[in-house]
Coordinates of C-alpha atoms and ligand atoms in Angstrom, one line a residue:
M1 CA 139.8 -23.6 -32.4
K2 CA 138.3 -20.4 -33.3
K3 CA 135.7 -21.3 -37.1
K4 CA 137.0 -20.4 -40.1
V5 CA 134.4 -18.6 -43.0
I6 CA 136.7 -18.1 -46.9
I7 CA 134.8 -14.5 -48.3
T8 CA 135.5 -14.9 -51.4
R9 CA 135.5 -11.3 -52.6
N10 CA 136.2 -8.1 -50.0
I11 CA 132.5 -7.6 -49.4
L12 CA 131.4 -3.4 -47.5
P13 CA 133.6 -4.0 -43.8
D14 CA 130.0 -4.4 -42.1
G15 CA 129.3 -8.4 -41.7
L16 CA 132.4 -8.1 -40.8
S17 CA 132.8 -6.3 -37.9
L18 CA 130.0 -8.5 -37.3
L19 CA 132.1 -12.2 -37.3
E20 CA 134.9 -10.8 -35.7
S21 CA 132.2 -10.0 -32.7
H22 CA 131.3 -13.0 -32.5
G23 CA 134.4 -14.8 -32.9
I24 CA 134.0 -16.4 -36.0
A25 CA 138.0 -16.2 -38.5
F26 CA 138.1 -14.9 -41.6
D27 CA 140.2 -15.0 -44.8
V28 CA 138.8 -12.6 -47.3
N29 CA 139.9 -12.2 -50.8
L30 CA 141.6 -8.7 -51.3
S31 CA 141.9 -9.3 -54.6
E32 CA 139.1 -7.4 -57.0
K33 CA 139.3 -10.8 -59.2
P34 CA 137.2 -13.4 -58.3
L35 CA 139.4 -16.3 -56.9
S36 CA 139.2 -19.3 -59.3
Y37 CA 137.5 -22.6 -59.4
E38 CA 140.8 -24.2 -57.5
E39 CA 141.6 -21.1 -55.5
L40 CA 138.4 -22.2 -54.1
M41 CA 138.7 -25.2 -53.4
E42 CA 141.9 -25.5 -52.1
K43 CA 140.8 -22.9 -49.4
A44 CA 138.1 -24.7 -48.6
C45 CA 139.8 -27.5 -47.2
N46 CA 140.0 -25.9 -44.0
A47 CA 137.1 -23.7 -44.2
D48 CA 134.4 -24.2 -42.2
A49 CA 131.8 -21.9 -43.9
I50 CA 132.4 -19.9 -46.9
I51 CA 131.1 -16.1 -48.0
S52 CA 130.3 -16.8 -51.6
M53 CA 128.9 -14.6 -54.7
L54 CA 127.2 -15.1 -57.6
S55 CA 129.9 -15.7 -60.4
D56 CA 131.6 -18.5 -57.4
N57 CA 130.6 -22.0 -59.8
I58 CA 129.6 -24.8 -56.5
D59 CA 129.4 -27.7 -58.2
Q60 CA 128.7 -31.5 -57.2
R61 CA 132.8 -31.7 -57.3
F62 CA 133.2 -28.6 -55.7
L63 CA 130.6 -29.8 -52.9
E64 CA 131.6 -33.5 -52.7
S65 CA 135.4 -32.4 -52.3
N66 CA 134.2 -30.2 -49.2
P67 CA 131.4 -32.5 -47.3
H68 CA 132.7 -30.9 -44.0
L69 CA 131.5 -27.4 -44.6
K70 CA 128.2 -26.4 -43.0
V71 CA 127.1 -23.1 -44.2
I72 CA 127.6 -20.7 -47.6
A73 CA 126.2 -17.8 -47.4
N74 CA 125.5 -16.4 -51.2
Y75 CA 126.0 -12.9 -51.8
A76 CA 122.6 -12.7 -54.2
V77 CA 119.3 -13.6 -53.6
G78 CA 119.9 -16.4 -56.7
F79 CA 121.1 -19.0 -55.8
N80 CA 121.6 -20.4 -59.8
N81 CA 125.1 -21.2 -59.2
I82 CA 124.9 -23.6 -56.2
D83 CA 124.4 -27.1 -57.0
L84 CA 121.6 -27.1 -54.1
M85 CA 120.5 -30.9 -54.4
T86 CA 124.7 -31.6 -54.1
A87 CA 124.2 -29.4 -50.7
R88 CA 121.0 -30.8 -49.1
A89 CA 122.4 -34.6 -49.6
L90 CA 125.5 -33.4 -47.4
N91 CA 123.9 -31.4 -44.7
I92 CA 125.5 -28.2 -45.9
R93 CA 123.0 -25.8 -45.3
I94 CA 123.1 -22.5 -47.8
G95 CA 121.5 -18.9 -47.4
N96 CA 121.3 -16.0 -49.8
T97 CA 120.6 -12.4 -49.4
P98 CA 116.3 -11.8 -50.8
D99 CA 114.6 -8.4 -49.2
V100 CA 117.8 -6.2 -48.8
L101 CA 118.4 -5.7 -52.1
T102 CA 114.3 -5.9 -53.8
E103 CA 114.8 -2.4 -54.1
A104 CA 118.2 -2.0 -55.3
T105 CA 117.0 -4.1 -58.2
A106 CA 113.7 -2.2 -58.7
E107 CA 115.6 0.5 -59.1
T108 CA 117.4 -0.3 -62.3
A109 CA 115.2 -1.9 -63.8
L110 CA 113.2 0.9 -63.4
G111 CA 116.1 3.5 -64.6
L112 CA 116.4 0.5 -67.3
M113 CA 112.8 1.1 -68.4
I114 CA 113.8 5.0 -68.8
A115 CA 116.7 4.8 -70.6
A116 CA 115.7 1.8 -73.1
G117 CA 112.7 3.5 -73.2
R118 CA 114.0 6.4 -74.6
N119 CA 117.0 5.6 -76.6
F120 CA 119.8 7.6 -73.5
K121 CA 122.4 5.3 -75.8
G122 CA 121.7 6.2 -78.9
A123 CA 121.0 9.6 -77.6
N124 CA 124.7 10.1 -75.0
S125 CA 127.2 8.1 -78.0
A126 CA 125.6 10.9 -80.0
V127 CA 127.4 13.6 -77.4
N128 CA 129.9 11.7 -76.8
D129 CA 131.1 11.2 -80.3
G130 CA 130.5 14.2 -81.6
R131 CA 127.1 13.6 -84.0
W132 CA 125.2 16.3 -81.5
K133 CA 125.9 18.9 -84.3
N134 CA 122.1 20.7 -83.2
W135 CA 119.5 20.2 -81.5
G136 CA 116.8 18.4 -83.6
P137 CA 112.8 17.8 -83.3
K138 CA 113.3 14.4 -84.1
D139 CA 116.4 13.0 -82.6
H140 CA 116.5 10.7 -80.9
L141 CA 112.9 9.6 -80.3
G142 CA 111.8 7.5 -77.5
F143 CA 109.1 6.1 -75.5
A144 CA 106.0 7.5 -72.8
L145 CA 106.2 5.1 -69.2
R146 CA 102.8 6.6 -68.1
G147 CA 99.5 4.7 -68.7
K148 CA 101.6 2.0 -70.9
T149 CA 101.1 -1.7 -69.6
L150 CA 104.0 -3.4 -67.5
G151 CA 104.3 -6.8 -68.0
V152 CA 106.3 -8.4 -65.6
I153 CA 107.3 -11.9 -66.3
G154 CA 107.0 -13.5 -62.3
L155 CA 105.9 -11.1 -59.5
G156 CA 107.8 -12.2 -56.6
R157 CA 109.4 -9.8 -54.5
I158 CA 111.4 -7.7 -56.4
G159 CA 108.9 -7.9 -59.9
M160 CA 106.0 -6.4 -57.0
R161 CA 108.1 -4.1 -56.3
L162 CA 109.0 -2.8 -60.0
A163 CA 104.8 -3.3 -60.4
E164 CA 103.9 -0.7 -57.4
M165 CA 106.7 2.3 -58.3
A166 CA 106.1 2.0 -61.9
A167 CA 101.9 1.9 -61.1
S168 CA 102.2 4.8 -58.6
A169 CA 104.7 7.3 -60.7
F170 CA 103.7 6.5 -64.5
K171 CA 100.2 5.3 -63.4
M172 CA 101.1 1.8 -65.4
Q173 CA 98.5 -1.0 -66.1
I174 CA 100.2 -4.4 -64.6
I175 CA 99.8 -7.8 -65.7
Y176 CA 102.6 -10.5 -65.0
T177 CA 103.4 -14.1 -65.0
A178 CA 103.8 -16.1 -61.5
N179 CA 102.5 -19.6 -60.2
S180 CA 99.7 -18.4 -58.3
T181 CA 97.9 -15.1 -58.3
K182 CA 100.0 -12.4 -55.7
E183 CA 97.5 -9.9 -53.9
N184 CA 98.3 -6.9 -55.1
T185 CA 96.6 -2.9 -54.6
F186 CA 97.0 -1.9 -57.8
G187 CA 94.9 -4.2 -60.2
A188 CA 97.5 -6.1 -61.9
K189 CA 95.8 -8.9 -63.2
I190 CA 97.5 -12.3 -64.0
V191 CA 97.7 -13.8 -67.5
S192 CA 99.9 -16.6 -69.9
L193 CA 103.0 -15.8 -70.7
D194 CA 101.3 -15.6 -74.6
E195 CA 99.5 -12.5 -73.2
L196 CA 101.6 -10.8 -71.6
L197 CA 104.1 -11.0 -74.3
S198 CA 101.8 -9.4 -76.4
Q199 CA 100.1 -7.2 -74.5
S200 CA 103.1 -5.5 -72.6
D201 CA 104.9 -1.6 -73.9
Y202 CA 107.7 -2.5 -71.3
I203 CA 108.0 -6.2 -70.5
S204 CA 110.7 -6.6 -67.1
I205 CA 112.1 -10.6 -66.1
H206 CA 111.7 -11.1 -62.1
A207 CA 112.0 -15.0 -62.3
P208 CA 114.8 -17.2 -60.8
L209 CA 117.6 -19.2 -63.0
N210 CA 116.1 -22.5 -63.2
A211 CA 115.7 -26.0 -65.9
S212 CA 112.6 -24.6 -67.0
T213 CA 113.2 -20.7 -66.9
K214 CA 116.9 -20.9 -69.7
H215 CA 115.6 -18.7 -72.5
L216 CA 112.4 -18.8 -72.0
I217 CA 112.4 -16.0 -74.5
G218 CA 113.5 -16.8 -77.6
K219 CA 112.6 -16.4 -81.3
D220 CA 108.7 -17.6 -81.1
Q221 CA 108.2 -15.0 -77.7
F222 CA 110.4 -12.1 -79.4
Q223 CA 107.7 -12.6 -82.7
K224 CA 104.6 -12.6 -80.0
M225 CA 106.2 -8.6 -78.8
R226 CA 104.4 -5.4 -79.8
P227 CA 107.1 -3.8 -82.4
H228 CA 107.7 -0.8 -80.2
S229 CA 107.8 -2.8 -76.7
V230 CA 110.7 -2.6 -74.1
L231 CA 112.7 -5.7 -72.6
V232 CA 114.6 -5.9 -69.3
N233 CA 116.0 -7.7 -68.1
T234 CA 118.0 -7.5 -64.1
A235 CA 117.5 -11.2 -63.1
R236 CA 119.7 -13.2 -65.3
G237 CA 120.8 -13.2 -69.0
E238 CA 120.2 -17.0 -69.9
I239 CA 116.4 -16.7 -69.4
I240 CA 116.6 -15.0 -72.4
D241 CA 118.2 -16.3 -75.6
Q242 CA 121.2 -14.2 -76.4
D243 CA 121.5 -14.5 -80.1
A244 CA 117.6 -14.6 -80.4
L245 CA 117.8 -10.9 -78.8
I246 CA 119.9 -10.0 -81.6
W247 CA 118.0 -10.9 -84.5
A248 CA 115.0 -9.4 -82.6
L249 CA 116.9 -5.9 -82.2
K250 CA 118.6 -5.9 -85.1
E251 CA 115.1 -6.8 -87.4
K252 CA 112.9 -4.2 -85.0
L253 CA 110.5 -7.2 -83.5
I254 CA 111.4 -4.7 -80.7
F255 CA 112.0 -1.3 -79.8
A256 CA 115.3 -1.8 -77.3
A257 CA 116.6 -3.6 -74.6
G258 CA 117.6 -2.4 -71.2
L259 CA 120.1 -5.0 -69.7
D260 CA 121.8 -6.1 -66.3
V261 CA 122.5 -9.1 -66.9
T262 CA 123.7 -10.9 -69.8
E263 CA 125.3 -14.7 -71.3
P264 CA 128.5 -14.6 -70.8
E265 CA 129.0 -12.3 -67.7
P266 CA 131.1 -10.4 -68.2
L267 CA 129.8 -9.7 -72.0
P268 CA 132.9 -10.1 -74.4
L269 CA 133.7 -6.6 -76.5
S270 CA 133.1 -8.7 -79.3
S271 CA 129.5 -9.4 -78.5
E272 CA 127.2 -7.8 -81.2
L273 CA 124.5 -6.5 -79.0
L274 CA 127.6 -4.1 -78.2
K275 CA 127.1 -2.7 -82.0
L276 CA 123.5 -1.7 -81.5
E277 CA 122.3 1.3 -80.5
N278 CA 118.3 0.2 -79.2
V279 CA 120.2 -1.7 -76.1
F280 CA 121.9 0.0 -73.1
I281 CA 124.0 -2.7 -71.0
L282 CA 124.8 -2.5 -67.3
P283 CA 127.2 -4.5 -65.6
H284 CA 124.8 -6.6 -63.5
I285 CA 124.8 -3.9 -60.7
G286 CA 121.3 -4.3 -59.5
S287 CA 121.7 -4.2 -56.4
A288 CA 124.7 -2.1 -56.1
T289 CA 123.6 0.2 -53.8
F290 CA 125.5 1.3 -50.6
E291 CA 122.6 0.6 -48.4
A292 CA 121.5 -2.5 -50.0
R293 CA 125.6 -4.2 -50.2
R294 CA 126.0 -3.3 -46.3
E295 CA 122.7 -5.2 -45.6
M296 CA 123.8 -8.2 -47.3
S297 CA 126.7 -8.0 -46.2
I298 CA 125.1 -8.0 -42.7
L299 CA 122.4 -11.0 -43.8
C300 CA 125.6 -13.3 -44.9
A301 CA 127.4 -12.9 -41.7
K302 CA 124.1 -13.9 -40.0
N303 CA 123.6 -16.7 -42.4
I304 CA 127.2 -17.8 -40.9
I305 CA 127.0 -17.4 -37.5
A306 CA 123.3 -18.9 -37.4
G307 CA 125.0 -22.1 -39.9
L308 CA 127.7 -22.5 -37.9
N309 CA 125.9 -23.0 -34.1
G310 CA 123.4 -25.3 -36.0
E311 CA 120.9 -23.2 -36.3
N312 CA 118.3 -22.2 -39.7
L313 CA 119.5 -19.4 -41.4
I314 CA 117.9 -16.5 -41.2
S315 CA 117.3 -16.6 -44.9
E316 CA 118.3 -20.6 -46.2
V317 CA 117.9 -21.4 -49.5
K318 CA 115.8 -25.4 -48.8
Ligands
LIG401 C1 122.1 -10.2 -58.3 O1 121.8 -10.8 -59.4 C2 121.6 -11.7 -57.2 O2 120.8 -12.4 -56.9 O3 121.6 -10.9 -55.8
LIG402 C1 113.3 -12.9 -56.2 O1 114.2 -14.3 -56.1 C2 112.7 -11.8 -55.5 O2 114.0 -11.5 -54.6 O3 112.2 -11.5 -56.6

């Protein structure tokens, strides 16, 4: 009998063709919304594998109810939505999609540095609200990037790529936090988190979400930042204590924030963040280029094919 994969959202077709050419059947959720936990549970009971999204909650109960699954290929580099310990205990292989989305996500972070640092939100809303009456020499002022210090929290693949772009295009000095020093060609220096917070003009978060990074940036950390600093997050919303961020933005402890991720997602319309002019928010589109999403679709399919053959995945989370 053909092996069967549940694909929880309608991904770009490149990976689907690959599955087809390997004789693997799939059931794609063609609707515009995620499957509920119970819907996915019901579908998983007679499937061999899943291509999951970062919004699917693959927890202990889900995995223990589906120990027959061979592989779950997450359509994301992050895997905080999956209970790895339980998956490991049940011998269910877990895949993710690093590398192929590095460029797209680094570009999103750079875009947010500029959008937040140059006050695009306030300026754009003046246009949309009819407050653009004339040209003003002191209207919508922001800060330049050139020559400033960028602090990268987590110099992994994405953080490194952003640092390279910032150093080469804007001659920024790079400081970073990481578990170990990282070789680089642009003089980036490893520092403590406190040093990074107090020395950076721009701060960009590129750490995975786990127990040690949840609410890593809270009230104490905002108090160490420079008042003209710009905080960017393209990693996971939960790394920032969002109430503390709202407080810091209101109290002008920092100049602005650019967020591609929030807590929760989607962000409710009632969120105070949406009322502030100095925060520019995107709906988690870090990897949303045609190029990256195509490669992610292919990599997920390759992970499924390998896993169903009982082989190590192309990109396996251990
Ligand atoms: C996106 O947030 C990802 O982890 O790929
Ligand atoms: C992350 O996990 C990366 O690719 O930086």
